Coordinates of C-alpha atoms in Angstrom, one line a residue:
Chain A
M1 CA 18.5 -5.1 -40.2
D2 CA 14.8 -4.1 -39.9
M3 CA 13.9 -0.5 -40.7
K4 CA 12.5 1.6 -38.0
R5 CA 9.8 4.1 -39.4
D6 CA 8.5 5.7 -35.8
Y7 CA 10.0 6.4 -32.8
F8 CA 7.8 4.3 -30.9
E9 CA 9.4 1.2 -32.5
D10 CA 12.3 2.3 -30.3
I11 CA 10.9 2.1 -27.3
Q12 CA 7.9 -0.1 -27.3
L13 CA 8.0 -3.5 -25.2
F14 CA 8.9 -6.2 -27.8
R15 CA 11.1 -4.4 -30.1
T16 CA 11.3 -6.9 -32.9
N17 CA 9.0 -10.1 -33.8
T18 CA 11.1 -12.4 -32.6
V19 CA 11.2 -11.4 -29.4
L20 CA 7.0 -11.3 -29.2
V21 CA 7.2 -14.5 -30.6
A22 CA 9.9 -16.0 -28.0
T23 CA 7.8 -14.3 -25.4
V24 CA 4.4 -15.5 -26.5
V25 CA 6.0 -19.1 -26.5
F26 CA 7.3 -18.6 -22.7
L27 CA 4.1 -17.6 -21.0
A28 CA 2.5 -20.3 -23.4
V29 CA 4.7 -22.9 -21.7
L30 CA 4.5 -21.1 -18.4
A31 CA 0.2 -21.5 -18.9
I32 CA 0.4 -25.0 -19.5
V33 CA 3.3 -26.2 -16.9
P34 CA 0.8 -26.9 -14.4
F35 CA -1.2 -29.5 -16.4
F36 CA 2.0 -31.6 -16.9
A37 CA 4.2 -31.3 -13.6
G38 CA 3.9 -32.9 -10.2
A39 CA 3.6 -31.0 -7.0
Y40 CA 7.6 -30.8 -6.2
T41 CA 8.2 -29.2 -9.8
L42 CA 5.3 -26.5 -9.3
Y43 CA 7.1 -25.6 -5.8
V44 CA 10.0 -25.1 -6.8
L45 CA 8.9 -23.0 -10.2
N46 CA 7.0 -20.9 -7.3
L47 CA 10.0 -20.3 -5.4
I48 CA 12.3 -19.3 -8.7
A49 CA 8.9 -17.0 -9.4
I50 CA 9.3 -15.3 -6.0
H51 CA 13.1 -15.2 -6.0
S52 CA 12.8 -13.6 -9.4
I53 CA 10.1 -10.5 -7.9
V54 CA 12.5 -9.8 -5.2
A55 CA 15.9 -10.2 -7.7
I56 CA 14.5 -7.5 -10.1
G57 CA 13.3 -5.5 -7.3
L58 CA 17.1 -5.4 -6.1
N59 CA 18.2 -4.8 -9.7
I60 CA 16.4 -1.7 -9.7
L61 CA 17.8 -0.7 -6.9
V62 CA 21.4 -1.9 -7.0
G63 CA 21.9 -2.3 -10.9
Y64 CA 20.2 0.3 -11.9
T65 CA 20.4 2.9 -9.3
G66 CA 23.9 1.9 -8.5
Q67 CA 23.4 1.7 -4.5
I68 CA 23.7 -1.1 -2.1
S69 CA 21.5 -3.1 0.1
L70 CA 22.1 -6.1 2.6
G71 CA 19.0 -5.8 4.4
H72 CA 16.7 -6.9 1.5
A73 CA 15.7 -10.3 3.7
G74 CA 14.3 -7.4 6.0
F75 CA 11.7 -6.0 3.3
F76 CA 10.6 -9.4 2.6
A77 CA 10.1 -10.2 6.0
I78 CA 8.0 -6.9 6.3
G79 CA 6.2 -8.1 3.1
A80 CA 5.2 -11.5 4.7
Y81 CA 4.4 -10.7 8.1
S82 CA 2.2 -7.2 6.9
C83 CA 0.1 -9.4 4.4
V84 CA -0.5 -12.4 6.9
L85 CA -1.5 -10.2 9.6
L86 CA -3.5 -8.1 7.8
M87 CA -5.6 -11.1 6.4
V88 CA -5.2 -13.2 10.1
K89 CA -5.7 -9.9 12.3
A90 CA -7.8 -7.7 10.2
G91 CA -9.5 -9.9 7.8
V92 CA -8.5 -7.9 5.0
P93 CA -9.2 -10.4 1.9
F94 CA -5.6 -11.0 0.0
I95 CA -6.6 -8.9 -3.0
F96 CA -6.0 -5.9 -1.0
A97 CA -3.5 -7.3 1.7
L98 CA -1.3 -7.9 -1.1
P99 CA -0.8 -4.6 -2.6
A100 CA -1.0 -3.1 1.0
A101 CA 2.1 -5.3 2.1
G102 CA 3.7 -4.3 -0.9
F103 CA 3.3 -0.3 -0.2
I104 CA 4.1 -0.9 3.7
S105 CA 7.0 -2.0 2.8
A106 CA 7.7 0.6 0.5
V107 CA 7.5 3.0 3.2
F108 CA 10.2 1.1 4.9
G109 CA 12.2 1.3 1.7
F110 CA 11.8 5.0 1.6
V111 CA 12.9 5.5 5.2
L112 CA 15.6 3.2 4.6
G113 CA 16.4 5.0 1.5
L114 CA 17.1 8.3 3.5
P115 CA 20.6 7.5 4.8
S116 CA 21.4 6.8 1.0
L117 CA 21.6 10.5 0.8
R118 CA 24.6 10.6 2.6
L119 CA 26.0 7.7 2.7
E120 CA 27.7 5.0 0.0
G121 CA 29.6 2.0 -0.7
P122 CA 30.5 0.4 1.9
Y123 CA 29.1 2.7 4.6
L124 CA 25.2 2.0 3.0
A125 CA 26.0 -1.4 3.1
I126 CA 26.3 -1.5 6.7
A127 CA 23.5 0.9 7.2
T128 CA 21.2 -1.3 5.5
L129 CA 22.5 -4.7 6.8
G130 CA 21.7 -3.2 10.6
F131 CA 18.2 -2.8 9.1
G132 CA 18.0 -6.0 8.0
M133 CA 19.1 -7.8 11.0
A134 CA 17.1 -5.2 13.3
V135 CA 13.8 -6.7 11.4
T136 CA 14.2 -9.9 12.4
Q137 CA 15.1 -9.0 15.9
V138 CA 12.0 -7.2 16.5
I139 CA 9.7 -9.5 14.6
S140 CA 11.1 -12.6 16.4
H141 CA 10.6 -11.2 20.1
S142 CA 7.1 -9.7 19.5
D143 CA 3.7 -11.5 20.5
F144 CA 1.8 -9.7 18.1
T145 CA 3.9 -11.4 15.6
G146 CA 3.9 -14.8 16.7
G147 CA 7.4 -14.8 18.0
H148 CA 9.7 -17.5 17.1
M149 CA 6.8 -19.8 16.2
G150 CA 5.8 -17.4 13.4
I151 CA 2.5 -17.6 12.0
K152 CA 0.3 -19.8 10.0
A153 CA -0.7 -18.5 6.8
P154 CA -4.4 -18.8 5.3
P155 CA -4.4 -19.9 1.5
M156 CA -4.6 -17.4 -1.1
S157 CA -7.8 -16.8 -2.3
V158 CA -9.0 -14.0 -5.0
G159 CA -13.0 -13.8 -4.6
P160 CA -14.5 -17.5 -4.6
F161 CA -11.0 -18.5 -6.4
V162 CA -9.1 -20.5 -3.1
A163 CA -5.2 -21.1 -4.2
D164 CA -5.1 -24.4 -1.8
T165 CA -3.5 -26.3 -4.4
G166 CA 0.2 -26.6 -5.9
A167 CA -1.0 -25.4 -9.2
A168 CA -3.6 -22.6 -8.0
Q169 CA -0.8 -21.3 -5.9
Y170 CA 1.4 -21.5 -9.1
A171 CA -1.5 -19.4 -11.2
V172 CA -1.5 -16.8 -8.8
I173 CA 1.9 -16.1 -8.2
V174 CA 3.4 -16.3 -11.6
T175 CA 0.7 -14.2 -12.7
I176 CA 1.9 -12.0 -10.3
T177 CA 5.2 -12.3 -11.3
V178 CA 4.7 -11.8 -15.2
I179 CA 2.9 -8.0 -14.5
L180 CA 5.6 -7.1 -11.8
A181 CA 8.6 -8.0 -14.5
I182 CA 6.7 -6.6 -17.7
A183 CA 5.9 -3.1 -15.0
A184 CA 9.7 -3.5 -14.4
V185 CA 10.6 -3.4 -18.2
N186 CA 8.5 -0.4 -18.5
L187 CA 9.8 1.5 -15.6
V188 CA 13.6 1.3 -16.4
K189 CA 13.3 2.3 -20.1
S190 CA 11.0 5.5 -18.9
R191 CA 12.0 8.7 -17.7
V192 CA 12.3 7.5 -14.2
G193 CA 14.1 4.6 -15.4
R194 CA 16.7 6.8 -17.1
A195 CA 17.0 9.3 -14.1
F196 CA 18.0 5.8 -11.5
V197 CA 20.8 4.9 -14.4
A198 CA 22.1 8.7 -14.1
I199 CA 22.5 8.7 -10.8
R200 CA 24.4 5.7 -11.0
D201 CA 26.9 6.9 -13.5
S202 CA 27.3 10.4 -12.5
E203 CA 25.7 12.2 -9.3
V204 CA 27.0 15.8 -10.3
A205 CA 25.9 15.0 -13.9
A206 CA 22.5 13.7 -12.7
E207 CA 22.0 16.9 -10.6
A208 CA 22.9 18.9 -13.6
M209 CA 20.2 17.7 -15.5
G210 CA 17.6 18.9 -13.0
I211 CA 17.3 15.2 -11.6
N212 CA 16.2 15.7 -7.9
L213 CA 18.9 13.4 -6.1
P214 CA 17.1 12.7 -3.1
Y215 CA 13.5 12.0 -4.7
Y216 CA 14.8 9.6 -7.3
K217 CA 17.0 8.1 -4.7
T218 CA 14.4 7.2 -1.8
L219 CA 12.2 6.5 -4.8
A220 CA 14.6 3.4 -6.3
F221 CA 14.8 2.1 -2.4
A222 CA 10.9 2.5 -2.3
V223 CA 10.2 0.5 -5.6
S224 CA 12.6 -2.3 -4.7
A225 CA 11.3 -2.7 -1.2
F226 CA 7.7 -2.7 -2.6
Y227 CA 8.6 -5.6 -5.2
T228 CA 10.6 -7.5 -2.5
G229 CA 7.4 -7.1 -0.2
I230 CA 4.8 -8.6 -2.6
A231 CA 7.5 -11.5 -3.2
G232 CA 7.9 -11.8 0.6
A233 CA 3.9 -12.1 1.1
L234 CA 3.9 -14.7 -1.9
M235 CA 6.6 -16.8 -0.1
A236 CA 4.4 -16.6 2.9
F237 CA 1.5 -18.4 1.1
A238 CA 4.2 -20.4 -0.8
L239 CA 5.2 -22.1 2.7
E240 CA 2.0 -22.0 4.2
H241 CA 3.9 -20.1 7.1
V242 CA 6.0 -17.2 8.3
S243 CA 9.0 -17.1 11.0
A244 CA 11.4 -15.0 11.6
G245 CA 14.3 -17.1 11.6
S246 CA 14.2 -17.5 7.8
F247 CA 14.6 -13.7 7.2
N248 CA 18.4 -13.7 7.9
L249 CA 21.5 -12.2 6.6
I250 CA 22.5 -15.2 4.3
L251 CA 18.8 -14.4 2.6
S252 CA 19.6 -10.8 1.8
I253 CA 23.2 -12.1 0.2
T254 CA 21.4 -14.7 -1.9
F255 CA 19.3 -11.9 -3.3
L256 CA 22.4 -9.8 -3.8
A257 CA 24.1 -12.7 -5.7
M258 CA 20.9 -13.6 -7.6
V259 CA 21.4 -10.1 -8.9
I260 CA 25.1 -10.6 -10.1
V261 CA 24.9 -13.9 -11.2
G262 CA 21.9 -12.9 -13.4
G263 CA 23.4 -9.6 -14.5
L264 CA 23.1 -6.3 -13.2
A265 CA 20.9 -3.5 -15.0
S266 CA 18.9 -6.3 -16.6
V267 CA 15.6 -7.5 -15.6
M268 CA 15.9 -10.9 -17.4
G269 CA 19.1 -11.5 -16.3
S270 CA 17.4 -11.0 -12.9
I271 CA 15.1 -13.7 -13.6
L272 CA 17.7 -16.2 -14.9
G273 CA 20.0 -15.5 -11.5
A274 CA 16.9 -16.4 -9.3
A275 CA 16.1 -19.5 -11.6
L276 CA 19.8 -21.2 -11.4
L277 CA 20.8 -19.9 -7.6
T278 CA 16.9 -21.2 -6.7
Y279 CA 17.4 -24.7 -8.6
L280 CA 21.2 -25.2 -7.6
Q281 CA 20.0 -24.5 -4.2
L282 CA 17.2 -26.9 -3.9
K283 CA 19.4 -29.6 -6.4
L284 CA 22.5 -29.3 -4.1
L285 CA 20.6 -30.6 -0.9
V286 CA 20.5 -33.7 -2.1
I287 CA 23.8 -33.7 -3.8
Q288 CA 24.3 -36.8 -2.1
E289 CA 21.9 -38.3 -4.2
A290 CA 23.7 -37.5 -7.8
P291 CA 24.6 -40.2 -9.8
G292 CA 28.6 -40.6 -9.8
I293 CA 29.4 -37.7 -8.0
G294 CA 26.9 -38.2 -5.0
P295 CA 28.7 -41.1 -3.4
F296 CA 32.2 -39.6 -4.0
L297 CA 31.2 -36.1 -2.2
L298 CA 29.3 -37.9 0.4
E299 CA 32.8 -40.2 0.9
V300 CA 35.0 -37.2 1.0
S301 CA 32.5 -35.2 3.5
K302 CA 32.6 -38.5 5.7
R303 CA 36.4 -38.6 5.7
F304 CA 37.2 -34.7 6.0
L305 CA 34.3 -33.1 7.6
T306 CA 32.3 -33.6 10.4
P307 CA 29.4 -36.3 10.1
E308 CA 26.9 -33.8 9.1
G309 CA 29.3 -32.2 6.5
I310 CA 27.4 -32.2 3.2
P311 CA 26.0 -29.1 3.3
N312 CA 29.8 -27.8 3.4
I313 CA 29.8 -29.5 -0.1
Q314 CA 26.9 -27.5 -1.0
S315 CA 28.2 -24.0 0.3
I316 CA 31.7 -25.0 -1.5
V317 CA 30.0 -26.1 -4.9
I318 CA 27.5 -23.1 -5.1
G319 CA 30.5 -20.5 -4.3
A320 CA 32.6 -22.0 -6.8
I321 CA 29.6 -21.6 -9.3
M322 CA 29.3 -17.9 -8.4
I323 CA 33.1 -17.5 -8.5
A324 CA 33.2 -18.9 -12.2
I325 CA 30.4 -17.2 -13.5
V326 CA 31.4 -13.8 -12.0
I327 CA 35.0 -14.3 -13.6
F328 CA 34.0 -16.0 -16.7
E329 CA 31.2 -13.7 -17.7
P330 CA 31.3 -10.1 -15.4
L331 CA 27.9 -9.3 -17.5
G332 CA 26.2 -12.5 -15.5
M333 CA 23.8 -14.8 -17.6
H334 CA 22.4 -11.5 -19.1
G335 CA 26.3 -11.4 -20.7
I336 CA 25.5 -14.9 -21.8
Y337 CA 22.4 -14.3 -23.7
L338 CA 24.0 -11.2 -25.1
R339 CA 27.0 -13.1 -26.8
T340 CA 24.1 -15.9 -27.7
K341 CA 22.0 -13.3 -29.7
R342 CA 25.1 -12.0 -31.2
Y343 CA 26.0 -15.4 -33.0
W344 CA 22.5 -16.5 -33.9
R345 CA 21.8 -13.5 -35.4
T346 CA 24.3 -13.5 -38.4
W347 CA 23.9 -17.4 -38.4
P348 CA 24.8 -19.5 -40.5
F349 CA 27.8 -17.7 -41.4
Chain B
M1 CA 18.3 44.4 -14.5
A2 CA 21.2 42.4 -15.7
F3 CA 20.5 38.6 -17.1
L4 CA 22.7 37.1 -14.8
S5 CA 24.4 39.4 -11.8
I6 CA 27.2 38.1 -9.6
Q7 CA 27.7 40.8 -7.0
D8 CA 30.3 40.3 -4.4
L9 CA 31.3 36.7 -4.3
S10 CA 33.8 35.4 -2.1
I11 CA 34.4 31.8 -1.4
S12 CA 37.0 29.9 0.2
F13 CA 37.7 26.1 0.8
G14 CA 39.9 26.3 4.3
G15 CA 42.5 28.7 4.2
L16 CA 42.3 28.8 0.7
T17 CA 40.5 31.8 -0.7
A18 CA 39.2 30.8 -4.3
L19 CA 37.0 34.2 -4.8
T20 CA 37.5 37.3 -3.6
H21 CA 34.7 40.0 -4.0
I22 CA 33.7 38.8 -7.6
S23 CA 31.3 40.9 -9.5
I24 CA 30.1 40.2 -13.1
D25 CA 27.3 41.5 -14.8
V26 CA 25.6 39.3 -18.0
R27 CA 23.4 40.8 -20.7
Q28 CA 21.1 38.6 -22.1
G29 CA 22.4 37.3 -25.5
L30 CA 25.6 37.9 -25.0
I31 CA 29.1 35.0 -25.1
L32 CA 30.8 36.1 -22.5
S33 CA 34.1 34.5 -21.8
I34 CA 35.8 33.6 -18.3
I35 CA 39.7 33.5 -18.8
G36 CA 42.5 33.5 -16.0
P37 CA 45.9 31.2 -15.5
N38 CA 45.1 27.8 -13.8
G39 CA 43.5 27.9 -10.6
A40 CA 42.4 31.6 -11.3
G41 CA 38.8 30.6 -10.1
K42 CA 37.0 30.0 -13.2
T43 CA 35.4 26.5 -12.4
T44 CA 34.6 28.0 -9.0
V45 CA 32.3 30.7 -10.4
F46 CA 30.6 28.1 -12.3
N47 CA 30.2 25.6 -9.7
C48 CA 28.9 28.9 -7.3
I49 CA 26.2 29.3 -10.2
T50 CA 25.0 25.9 -10.6
G51 CA 24.9 25.3 -6.5
I52 CA 27.6 22.8 -6.2
Y53 CA 29.4 25.3 -3.9
R54 CA 27.7 27.5 -1.7
P55 CA 29.8 30.6 -1.3
N56 CA 30.7 32.5 1.7
Q57 CA 29.5 35.5 0.7
G58 CA 27.5 37.5 -1.9
S59 CA 24.3 37.0 -4.2
I60 CA 23.9 35.5 -7.2
T61 CA 20.7 36.7 -9.3
F62 CA 19.5 35.2 -12.3
Q63 CA 16.3 36.8 -14.2
G64 CA 15.7 38.6 -10.3
K65 CA 15.8 35.1 -8.6
E66 CA 18.5 34.6 -6.1
L67 CA 20.4 31.5 -7.1
V68 CA 22.5 31.1 -3.8
G69 CA 21.4 28.4 -1.5
K70 CA 19.5 26.4 -4.3
K71 CA 20.6 22.8 -4.9
P72 CA 22.0 22.0 -8.2
Y73 CA 18.8 20.0 -9.3
Q74 CA 16.7 23.3 -8.8
V75 CA 19.3 25.4 -10.5
A76 CA 19.1 23.3 -13.6
S77 CA 15.3 23.6 -13.6
M78 CA 15.2 27.2 -14.1
G79 CA 17.1 27.2 -17.2
I80 CA 20.8 27.0 -16.6
A81 CA 22.7 24.2 -18.3
R82 CA 26.4 23.5 -18.2
T83 CA 29.1 21.3 -19.5
F84 CA 32.0 19.6 -17.6
Q85 CA 35.6 20.6 -17.5
N86 CA 36.0 16.6 -17.6
I87 CA 33.5 15.7 -19.4
E88 CA 30.5 14.1 -16.9
L89 CA 28.5 11.8 -19.1
F90 CA 26.1 8.7 -18.2
S91 CA 29.1 6.6 -19.7
H92 CA 27.0 3.3 -20.1
M93 CA 23.8 4.8 -21.6
T94 CA 23.3 5.4 -25.5
T95 CA 23.8 9.0 -26.9
M96 CA 19.9 9.4 -27.2
D97 CA 19.9 8.0 -23.8
N98 CA 22.2 10.9 -22.7
L99 CA 20.3 13.4 -24.6
L100 CA 16.7 12.6 -23.0
L101 CA 18.1 12.8 -19.9
G102 CA 18.7 16.4 -20.5
R103 CA 14.9 16.4 -21.1
H104 CA 14.3 15.3 -17.6
I105 CA 13.1 18.6 -16.3
H106 CA 10.5 18.8 -19.7
M107 CA 8.8 15.8 -19.0
K108 CA 6.5 14.4 -16.8
T109 CA 6.1 10.9 -16.5
N110 CA 6.1 9.2 -12.8
V111 CA 6.6 5.4 -11.5
F112 CA 3.1 4.7 -12.4
T113 CA 2.7 5.8 -15.5
G114 CA 6.2 4.8 -16.2
A115 CA 5.4 1.2 -15.4
T116 CA 2.9 1.0 -17.5
F117 CA 4.0 2.0 -21.0
L118 CA 2.1 -0.6 -22.9
T119 CA 0.7 0.6 -26.3
R120 CA 1.2 3.5 -28.4
R121 CA -1.0 5.3 -26.5
S122 CA 0.1 5.2 -22.8
P123 CA 1.0 8.7 -21.7
A124 CA 4.7 7.6 -21.0
A125 CA 4.9 6.7 -24.6
R126 CA 3.7 9.6 -26.1
E127 CA 5.6 11.9 -24.2
E128 CA 8.8 9.5 -25.0
R129 CA 8.3 10.4 -28.6
E130 CA 7.6 13.4 -28.7
H131 CA 11.1 14.3 -27.0
R132 CA 12.6 11.9 -28.7
E133 CA 11.8 13.8 -31.8
R134 CA 13.3 17.0 -30.1
V135 CA 16.5 15.3 -29.3
E136 CA 17.1 13.9 -32.9
R137 CA 17.0 17.6 -33.8
I138 CA 19.9 18.5 -31.5
I139 CA 21.5 15.3 -32.8
E140 CA 21.2 16.5 -36.5
F141 CA 22.2 19.8 -35.6
L142 CA 25.5 18.6 -34.2
E143 CA 26.0 15.9 -36.6
I144 CA 26.4 13.1 -34.1
E145 CA 24.0 11.2 -36.0
S146 CA 26.6 8.0 -36.1
A147 CA 26.6 7.9 -32.5
R148 CA 23.4 8.0 -31.7
D149 CA 22.6 4.2 -30.8
I150 CA 26.5 3.8 -29.7
P151 CA 27.2 4.0 -25.6
V152 CA 29.4 7.2 -24.8
L153 CA 31.9 4.8 -23.6
A154 CA 32.5 3.7 -26.7
L155 CA 32.7 7.0 -28.2
P156 CA 36.3 8.9 -29.2
Y157 CA 36.8 12.5 -26.8
G158 CA 35.7 14.7 -29.4
T159 CA 32.4 13.1 -30.2
R160 CA 31.7 12.9 -26.1
K161 CA 32.5 16.2 -25.8
L162 CA 29.7 17.0 -28.5
V163 CA 27.5 14.9 -26.9
E164 CA 27.8 16.8 -23.5
L165 CA 27.1 19.7 -25.7
G166 CA 24.0 18.8 -27.2
R167 CA 23.0 17.2 -23.7
A168 CA 22.6 20.3 -22.2
L169 CA 21.1 22.1 -25.2
A170 CA 18.1 19.4 -25.0
M171 CA 17.5 21.2 -21.7
E172 CA 16.5 23.8 -23.4
P173 CA 18.5 26.4 -21.3
T174 CA 18.2 29.7 -21.3
L175 CA 21.8 30.4 -19.7
L176 CA 24.7 27.9 -21.3
L177 CA 27.9 27.4 -18.8
L178 CA 30.5 25.6 -21.1
D179 CA 33.7 24.7 -19.1
E180 CA 36.4 24.4 -21.6
P181 CA 34.5 23.5 -24.6
S182 CA 37.2 22.8 -27.0
A183 CA 39.7 21.2 -24.1
G184 CA 42.0 18.4 -26.1
M185 CA 40.4 19.1 -29.7
N186 CA 42.5 19.6 -32.4
Q187 CA 42.3 22.8 -34.7
E188 CA 40.2 21.6 -37.1
E189 CA 37.3 20.3 -34.4
K190 CA 38.2 23.6 -32.6
R191 CA 36.9 25.8 -35.4
D192 CA 34.1 23.7 -35.7
M193 CA 32.9 24.4 -32.0
M194 CA 33.3 27.8 -32.6
F195 CA 30.9 28.1 -35.4
W196 CA 28.6 25.6 -33.2
I197 CA 28.9 28.0 -30.5
R198 CA 27.7 30.9 -32.3
D199 CA 24.8 29.2 -33.8
I200 CA 23.7 28.2 -30.4
R201 CA 23.7 31.7 -29.4
D202 CA 21.8 32.7 -32.8
D203 CA 19.4 29.6 -33.4
F204 CA 18.7 28.7 -29.6
K205 CA 18.6 32.5 -28.5
V206 CA 20.9 31.5 -25.3
T207 CA 23.0 33.5 -23.3
I208 CA 26.5 31.3 -23.1
I209 CA 29.1 31.9 -20.2
M210 CA 32.5 30.2 -21.5
V211 CA 35.5 29.2 -19.7
E212 CA 38.2 28.6 -22.4
H213 CA 41.8 28.7 -22.5
D214 CA 42.4 29.0 -26.5
M215 CA 43.2 32.5 -27.0
N216 CA 42.1 32.6 -30.8
L217 CA 38.7 30.9 -29.9
V218 CA 37.8 33.3 -26.6
M219 CA 39.0 36.5 -29.2
D220 CA 36.9 35.6 -32.1
I221 CA 33.9 34.7 -30.7
S222 CA 33.2 36.3 -27.3
D223 CA 31.4 39.5 -27.2
E224 CA 32.5 40.4 -24.1
I225 CA 35.8 39.2 -21.4
V226 CA 35.9 38.4 -17.9
A227 CA 39.6 38.3 -16.6
L228 CA 40.4 36.5 -13.1
N229 CA 43.5 35.8 -11.9
F230 CA 44.0 34.2 -8.0
G231 CA 40.3 34.7 -7.4
V232 CA 40.1 38.5 -7.9
K233 CA 38.8 40.1 -11.2
L234 CA 41.2 41.9 -13.1
A235 CA 39.2 43.3 -15.9
Q236 CA 35.8 42.8 -17.9
G237 CA 35.1 44.3 -21.1
A238 CA 35.4 44.0 -24.9
P239 CA 37.9 41.4 -26.5
N240 CA 40.5 44.2 -27.5
A241 CA 40.2 46.2 -24.3
V242 CA 40.8 43.3 -22.1
Q243 CA 43.6 41.9 -24.6
K244 CA 45.4 45.1 -24.0
N245 CA 44.8 45.4 -20.0
P246 CA 48.3 45.7 -18.3
E247 CA 47.0 44.0 -15.4
V248 CA 45.9 40.6 -17.6
L249 CA 49.1 40.9 -19.9
E250 CA 51.1 40.8 -16.1
A251 CA 48.9 37.8 -15.1
Y252 CA 49.7 35.9 -18.3
L253 CA 53.3 36.9 -19.2
G254 CA 54.5 38.3 -16.1
Q255 CA 56.4 41.4 -15.4
Q256 CA 58.3 43.5 -17.9

């Protein structure tokens, strides 16, 4: 046990030197990866980083504030389209268009937060579900947004630096992810984050503490939408194209699954959950190439499912993994981390 | 002018009349207890003061300001704190965090200063440290140091009651509403609670209104007692006088 001498030690970002060292090592690894990794690995890491931002944002809403949203694909789409449209149609440079996309998304988040003042649980889920579906419909039927075809995204550029290679995209995306993750860690341990958790644990008591319920609930939606909007914009650049079809209900549910698999009310859990599900989804696309089990699954799917049955196998495997995690570790991957930490604390005894 | 003045307060839920023309004046610095059999409307009075219920009729003025129509969080920021009959803590948070939520109205950190809480000198960090020190004094006062970093979910019932009291104190209220502070406690804990309530009044300069069923506790520490029955005020006065009031005796013991 290390002795604390100052209240700041209770609240600082890196509470112990171990955490500090681990974080520095992790960031150093992130920094040198592009020098070794191939284009595909970088693409996967970009997707993981982007999904981490969404999962962190959604976790602020679901895990910390205790509200539900099945419409986050809508914010993802709003962020993607507003950033690309600002750049293509209005000539706004990337460095301003990206935060603007976040704030536009946050405004929509605030508006969607209004029903949360009256609705809760399943009712709120349906309201947000409606929002997510409406956004996709509007975007895919408007000429301004390129209709079903979508629009091509220009490369990200910061001043003279143009991110037109995978490694350059990685640099921009991962930097933004790290900044947003640190901001989230700070936010949730501050007065605002405590107010969010208070609303989750007891609305009656939260109000008795002087917490302005309408303000903080809509704020949670706005912050969550800001994160998701930024992530959506980055996704447009990672794929170099946006189209409405990709922002569907399945995407919203996948985001929610990342949060729950990773661990509710944990920023690190969000990142772990996003990494695991993103990786699994990509890996399971090529499950028939897996050694040993791949040909067997292909055989099974040919015999019992339709000829294009392999996607079913992917869904079954990913579903089974999610069920297993939720059953055996209700706290998600964050819970696994906590147990490992507790084990090593007393090692080797 | 009374510190808190309830005038002609009536409220009904559907066909059920919970309070009928209640008027209570509370002087500053007193411990006033509201007693009455189950369903007399004691907690309803609290819920009307704190804005959870909106009365059908009547007014409640606190230091000259009208409370009826205010939202619970607005009432709280005017300096009125309360505890609940069935403990309402933030159960996944530690004792420290629960008490820090009591500091919410005194803190200023917003979403932007909160997110940039990086160094010792950031405004959020400075404010956080200052308020943690104040909370630490309340933890010391209530002798709950051992519970400081434990989630309240894992605390025994008596300690949770104290944490809830501490959280209300952290708000630095001028009026404190205690809803059955000694419910579910053993004799020893009840006696401790009695001393604390007195100390709180004396040290923190707080006016206390208390709903309580334990008559020994009520008679010992109250300066004044209000007796309710079926939403009607039976009596108000010093403990001895209320104790001997025939209507109060009838409400509790039935007719002779």
